[in-house]
Amino acid sequence: GENVEQHPSTLSVQEGDSAVIKCTYSDSASNYFPWYKQELGKRPQLIIDIRSNVGEKKDQRIAVTLNKTAKHFSLHITETQPEDSAVYFCAASGADFGNEKLTFGTGTRLTIIP
Amino acid sequence: NAGVTQTPKFQVLKTGQSMTLQCAQDMNHEYMSWYRQDPGMGLRLIHYSVGAGITDQGEVPNGYNVSRSTTEDFPLRLLSAAPSQTSVYFCASSWTGFDQPQHFGDGTRLSIL
């Protein structure tokens, strides 16, 4: 089955600086890569996703890049703000029957230092 | 439109007891799934359903049962609670697959003594 590794497990950045979280996946058939944000005591919520036919996607201060050859994808947050403090999870899903389930990384706790 | 509703929010059980975690969605989603979240381990899939009457196992199904008699409801049953099942449980739904945004409930925090 799919295996998703996420690094780093914790990340602290000064407010206004950029944050980058990286994930690698094992199944070359995976073709959907979402990122979820989970604030303390809250539900995970989708913040951005990318499909394998696209190399990069941006939404305001958030961007995701995908390198299918190397099987890794990254979340970039620019101009960080205190409300960006949360745990971020990457995930991967395939399209073929039997590997279509969503596999999550172990999470990155991002702390924005005012 | 309430989205995904989970009950209860908190529960304490004794080892060996059974209980059912409830999950309901009002978005007419076909896919529903249950995850458990443990510190440092992310979200792990327990069971999922691709439509009423159809369920399948995820990554960590042992000790849990599910059924899907309606599109709206997807209860998770703990047959004989064990301390290793202490966790936060999330239910999620999506339109027609895992390759779409998952809508999560607020979670159930379960402690097994």
Short mmCIF file of C-alpha atoms in Angstrom, two decimals:
data_model
loop_
_atom_site.label_atom_id
_atom_site.label_comp_id
_atom_site.label_asym_id
_atom_site.label_seq_id
_atom_site.Cartn_x
_atom_site.Cartn_y
_atom_site.Cartn_z
CA GLY A 1 0.00 0.00 0.00
CA GLU A 2 0.82 3.68 -0.10
CA ASN A 3 3.28 5.15 2.42
CA VAL A 4 3.48 8.91 2.99
CA GLU A 5 6.34 10.47 4.95
CA GLN A 6 6.15 14.07 6.16
CA HIS A 7 8.91 16.38 7.40
CA PRO A 8 9.56 18.19 9.60
CA SER A 9 7.37 17.08 12.50
CA THR A 10 7.64 20.53 14.09
CA LEU A 11 8.45 23.90 12.54
CA SER A 12 8.75 27.35 14.09
CA VAL A 13 9.03 30.48 11.94
CA GLN A 14 8.97 34.19 12.59
CA GLU A 15 5.81 35.98 11.61
CA GLY A 16 6.17 37.22 8.05
CA ASP A 17 8.67 34.55 7.04
CA SER A 18 7.91 31.57 4.79
CA ALA A 19 7.26 27.98 5.87
CA VAL A 20 7.83 24.85 3.79
CA ILE A 21 6.58 21.34 4.63
CA LYS A 22 7.64 18.37 2.53
CA CYS A 23 6.07 14.97 1.87
CA THR A 24 7.20 11.92 -0.06
CA TYR A 25 5.00 9.08 -1.26
CA SER A 26 5.76 5.54 -2.37
CA ASP A 27 3.04 4.57 -4.87
CA SER A 28 3.73 5.97 -8.33
CA ALA A 29 0.03 5.43 -9.20
CA SER A 30 -1.07 8.09 -6.67
CA ASN A 31 -2.52 11.10 -8.44
CA TYR A 32 -4.26 13.28 -5.87
CA PHE A 33 -2.40 15.17 -3.14
CA PRO A 34 -4.37 17.27 -0.63
CA TRP A 35 -3.19 19.28 2.35
CA TYR A 36 -5.28 19.61 5.52
CA LYS A 37 -4.96 22.12 8.34
CA GLN A 38 -6.04 21.20 11.85
CA GLU A 39 -6.25 23.84 14.54
CA LEU A 40 -6.05 22.74 18.16
CA GLY A 41 -9.13 20.74 19.13
CA LYS A 42 -10.74 21.23 15.72
CA ARG A 43 -11.51 19.11 12.69
CA PRO A 44 -9.05 18.81 9.77
CA GLN A 45 -9.96 21.14 6.92
CA LEU A 46 -8.74 21.08 3.33
CA ILE A 47 -6.62 24.10 2.44
CA ILE A 48 -5.28 23.15 -1.00
CA ASP A 49 -4.95 20.11 -3.25
CA ILE A 50 -3.13 19.21 -6.44
CA ARG A 51 -3.53 16.51 -9.07
CA SER A 52 -0.76 14.73 -10.89
CA ASN A 53 -1.30 16.54 -14.19
CA VAL A 54 -0.29 19.83 -12.56
CA GLY A 55 3.15 20.80 -11.20
CA GLU A 56 2.16 23.75 -9.04
CA LYS A 57 -0.99 25.34 -7.64
CA LYS A 58 -1.35 28.60 -5.72
CA ASP A 59 -4.09 30.11 -3.59
CA GLN A 60 -3.14 33.49 -2.16
CA ARG A 61 -0.34 32.85 0.39
CA ILE A 62 -0.45 29.07 -0.01
CA ALA A 63 1.13 27.03 -2.78
CA VAL A 64 1.75 23.35 -3.40
CA THR A 65 4.37 21.90 -5.74
CA LEU A 66 4.51 18.34 -7.05
CA ASN A 67 7.46 16.41 -8.47
CA LYS A 68 6.09 13.12 -9.80
CA THR A 69 9.49 11.82 -10.88
CA ALA A 70 10.90 12.16 -7.38
CA LYS A 71 7.52 11.32 -5.76
CA HIS A 72 7.45 14.30 -3.46
CA PHE A 73 5.24 17.33 -2.93
CA SER A 74 5.55 20.39 -0.74
CA LEU A 75 3.38 23.02 0.93
CA HIS A 76 4.64 26.60 0.88
CA ILE A 77 3.14 29.30 3.08
CA THR A 78 4.40 32.83 2.50
CA GLU A 79 4.07 35.91 4.72
CA THR A 80 3.08 33.74 7.68
CA GLN A 81 0.58 35.05 10.20
CA PRO A 82 -0.29 33.93 13.76
CA GLU A 83 -3.47 32.25 12.48
CA ASP A 84 -1.31 29.91 10.38
CA SER A 85 -0.25 28.15 13.61
CA ALA A 86 -1.76 24.65 13.38
CA VAL A 87 -0.94 21.06 12.49
CA TYR A 88 -0.71 20.42 8.75
CA PHE A 89 -1.23 16.99 7.16
CA CYS A 90 -0.35 15.93 3.65
CA ALA A 91 -2.05 12.96 2.00
CA ALA A 92 -1.98 10.91 -1.19
CA SER A 93 -4.62 8.94 -3.06
CA GLY A 94 -4.50 6.76 -6.15
CA ALA A 95 -7.06 6.29 -8.88
CA ASP A 96 -6.98 2.57 -9.40
CA PHE A 97 -9.39 0.26 -7.63
CA GLY A 98 -7.67 -1.03 -4.50
CA ASN A 99 -5.32 1.89 -3.99
CA GLU A 100 -7.78 4.72 -4.04
CA LYS A 101 -7.79 5.19 -0.31
CA LEU A 102 -6.36 8.37 1.20
CA THR A 103 -3.11 7.88 3.12
CA PHE A 104 -2.04 10.68 5.46
CA GLY A 105 1.36 11.81 6.62
CA THR A 106 2.09 12.07 10.32
CA GLY A 107 1.64 15.84 10.48
CA THR A 108 3.72 18.99 11.01
CA ARG A 109 3.07 21.29 13.94
CA LEU A 110 3.69 24.81 12.66
CA THR A 111 4.20 27.59 15.19
CA ILE A 112 4.33 31.22 14.08
CA ILE A 113 6.40 33.36 16.44
CA PRO A 114 5.03 36.93 16.72
CA ASN B 1 -26.88 22.25 6.20
CA ALA B 2 -25.07 20.78 9.21
CA GLY B 3 -22.36 18.93 7.22
CA VAL B 4 -20.92 15.94 9.09
CA THR B 5 -22.25 15.43 12.63
CA GLN B 6 -20.58 13.10 15.13
CA THR B 7 -21.91 12.01 18.51
CA PRO B 8 -20.90 11.82 21.26
CA LYS B 9 -18.07 14.37 21.52
CA PHE B 10 -16.49 12.66 24.52
CA GLN B 11 -16.83 9.17 25.96
CA VAL B 12 -15.12 7.15 28.67
CA LEU B 13 -15.46 3.38 28.60
CA LYS B 14 -14.20 0.48 30.64
CA THR B 15 -12.21 -2.30 29.02
CA GLY B 16 -14.56 -4.86 27.48
CA GLN B 17 -17.53 -2.53 27.05
CA SER B 18 -19.06 -1.95 23.64
CA MET B 19 -20.37 1.23 22.12
CA THR B 20 -21.35 2.87 18.86
CA LEU B 21 -19.99 6.16 17.55
CA GLN B 22 -22.54 7.92 15.41
CA CYS B 23 -21.87 9.78 12.16
CA ALA B 24 -24.41 11.48 9.94
CA GLN B 25 -24.06 13.72 6.89
CA ASP B 26 -26.68 15.78 5.10
CA MET B 27 -24.77 16.52 1.89
CA ASN B 28 -25.87 13.38 -0.02
CA HIS B 29 -22.25 12.20 -0.20
CA GLU B 30 -21.60 8.67 -1.45
CA TYR B 31 -18.29 8.10 0.33
CA MET B 32 -18.02 7.98 4.11
CA SER B 33 -15.05 6.91 6.21
CA TRP B 34 -13.79 6.59 9.76
CA TYR B 35 -10.30 7.60 10.89
CA ARG B 36 -8.53 7.45 14.19
CA GLN B 37 -6.00 10.08 15.17
CA ASP B 38 -3.21 9.26 17.59
CA PRO B 39 -0.29 11.52 18.57
CA GLY B 40 2.52 11.37 16.01
CA MET B 41 0.63 8.98 13.74
CA GLY B 42 -1.58 11.20 11.63
CA LEU B 43 -4.99 10.00 10.53
CA ARG B 44 -5.39 6.28 9.89
CA LEU B 45 -8.33 4.83 7.99
CA ILE B 46 -10.41 2.29 9.92
CA HIS B 47 -13.33 1.48 7.59
CA TYR B 48 -15.00 3.18 4.69
CA SER B 49 -18.12 2.97 2.54
CA VAL B 50 -18.59 3.85 -1.13
CA GLY B 51 -22.38 3.85 -0.87
CA ALA B 52 -25.33 2.44 1.05
CA GLY B 53 -24.89 -1.27 1.66
CA ILE B 54 -21.17 -1.30 0.74
CA THR B 55 -18.33 -1.19 3.26
CA ASP B 56 -14.66 -2.12 3.22
CA GLN B 57 -11.68 -2.23 5.54
CA GLY B 58 -9.05 0.41 5.85
CA GLU B 59 -5.59 0.31 7.39
CA VAL B 60 -6.58 -0.49 11.02
CA PRO B 61 -9.95 -2.32 11.01
CA ASN B 62 -9.43 -4.82 13.85
CA GLY B 63 -11.81 -4.38 16.77
CA TYR B 64 -14.26 -2.23 14.82
CA ASN B 65 -17.43 -2.91 12.81
CA VAL B 66 -19.38 -0.68 10.47
CA SER B 67 -22.58 -0.78 8.45
CA ARG B 68 -24.18 1.61 5.96
CA SER B 69 -27.91 1.10 5.71
CA THR B 70 -28.62 4.65 4.49
CA THR B 71 -26.70 7.27 2.55
CA GLU B 72 -26.76 9.61 5.57
CA ASP B 73 -25.52 7.39 8.42
CA PHE B 74 -22.30 5.48 9.01
CA PRO B 75 -21.96 4.24 12.61
CA LEU B 76 -18.74 2.76 13.99
CA ARG B 77 -19.05 -0.01 16.56
CA LEU B 78 -16.42 -0.98 19.10
CA LEU B 79 -17.11 -4.61 19.90
CA SER B 80 -15.05 -5.02 23.10
CA ALA B 81 -13.17 -1.85 24.00
CA ALA B 82 -9.43 -2.08 24.70
CA PRO B 83 -7.06 0.61 26.05
CA SER B 84 -5.30 0.61 22.65
CA GLN B 85 -8.49 2.05 21.16
CA THR B 86 -8.13 5.24 23.18
CA SER B 87 -8.00 7.87 20.46
CA VAL B 88 -9.79 10.69 18.70
CA TYR B 89 -12.14 9.37 16.03
CA PHE B 90 -13.09 11.38 12.96
CA CYS B 91 -15.81 10.64 10.45
CA ALA B 92 -15.47 12.10 6.95
CA SER B 93 -17.52 12.19 3.78
CA SER B 94 -17.01 13.16 0.14
CA TRP B 95 -19.06 13.18 -3.04
CA THR B 96 -17.76 10.20 -4.96
CA GLY B 97 -14.23 9.36 -3.92
CA PHE B 98 -11.08 9.83 -1.87
CA ASP B 99 -9.68 12.01 -4.67
CA GLN B 100 -12.00 14.82 -3.60
CA PRO B 101 -12.16 17.14 -0.58
CA GLN B 102 -13.00 15.22 2.56
CA HIS B 103 -15.50 16.86 4.93
CA PHE B 104 -14.70 15.94 8.51
CA GLY B 105 -16.89 15.92 11.59
CA ASP B 106 -15.79 17.49 14.88
CA GLY B 107 -14.48 14.20 16.22
CA THR B 108 -15.16 11.94 19.20
CA ARG B 109 -12.57 11.77 21.96
CA LEU B 110 -12.70 8.24 23.38
CA SER B 111 -10.88 7.03 26.48
CA ILE B 112 -10.77 3.35 27.45
CA LEU B 113 -9.84 2.65 31.06
#
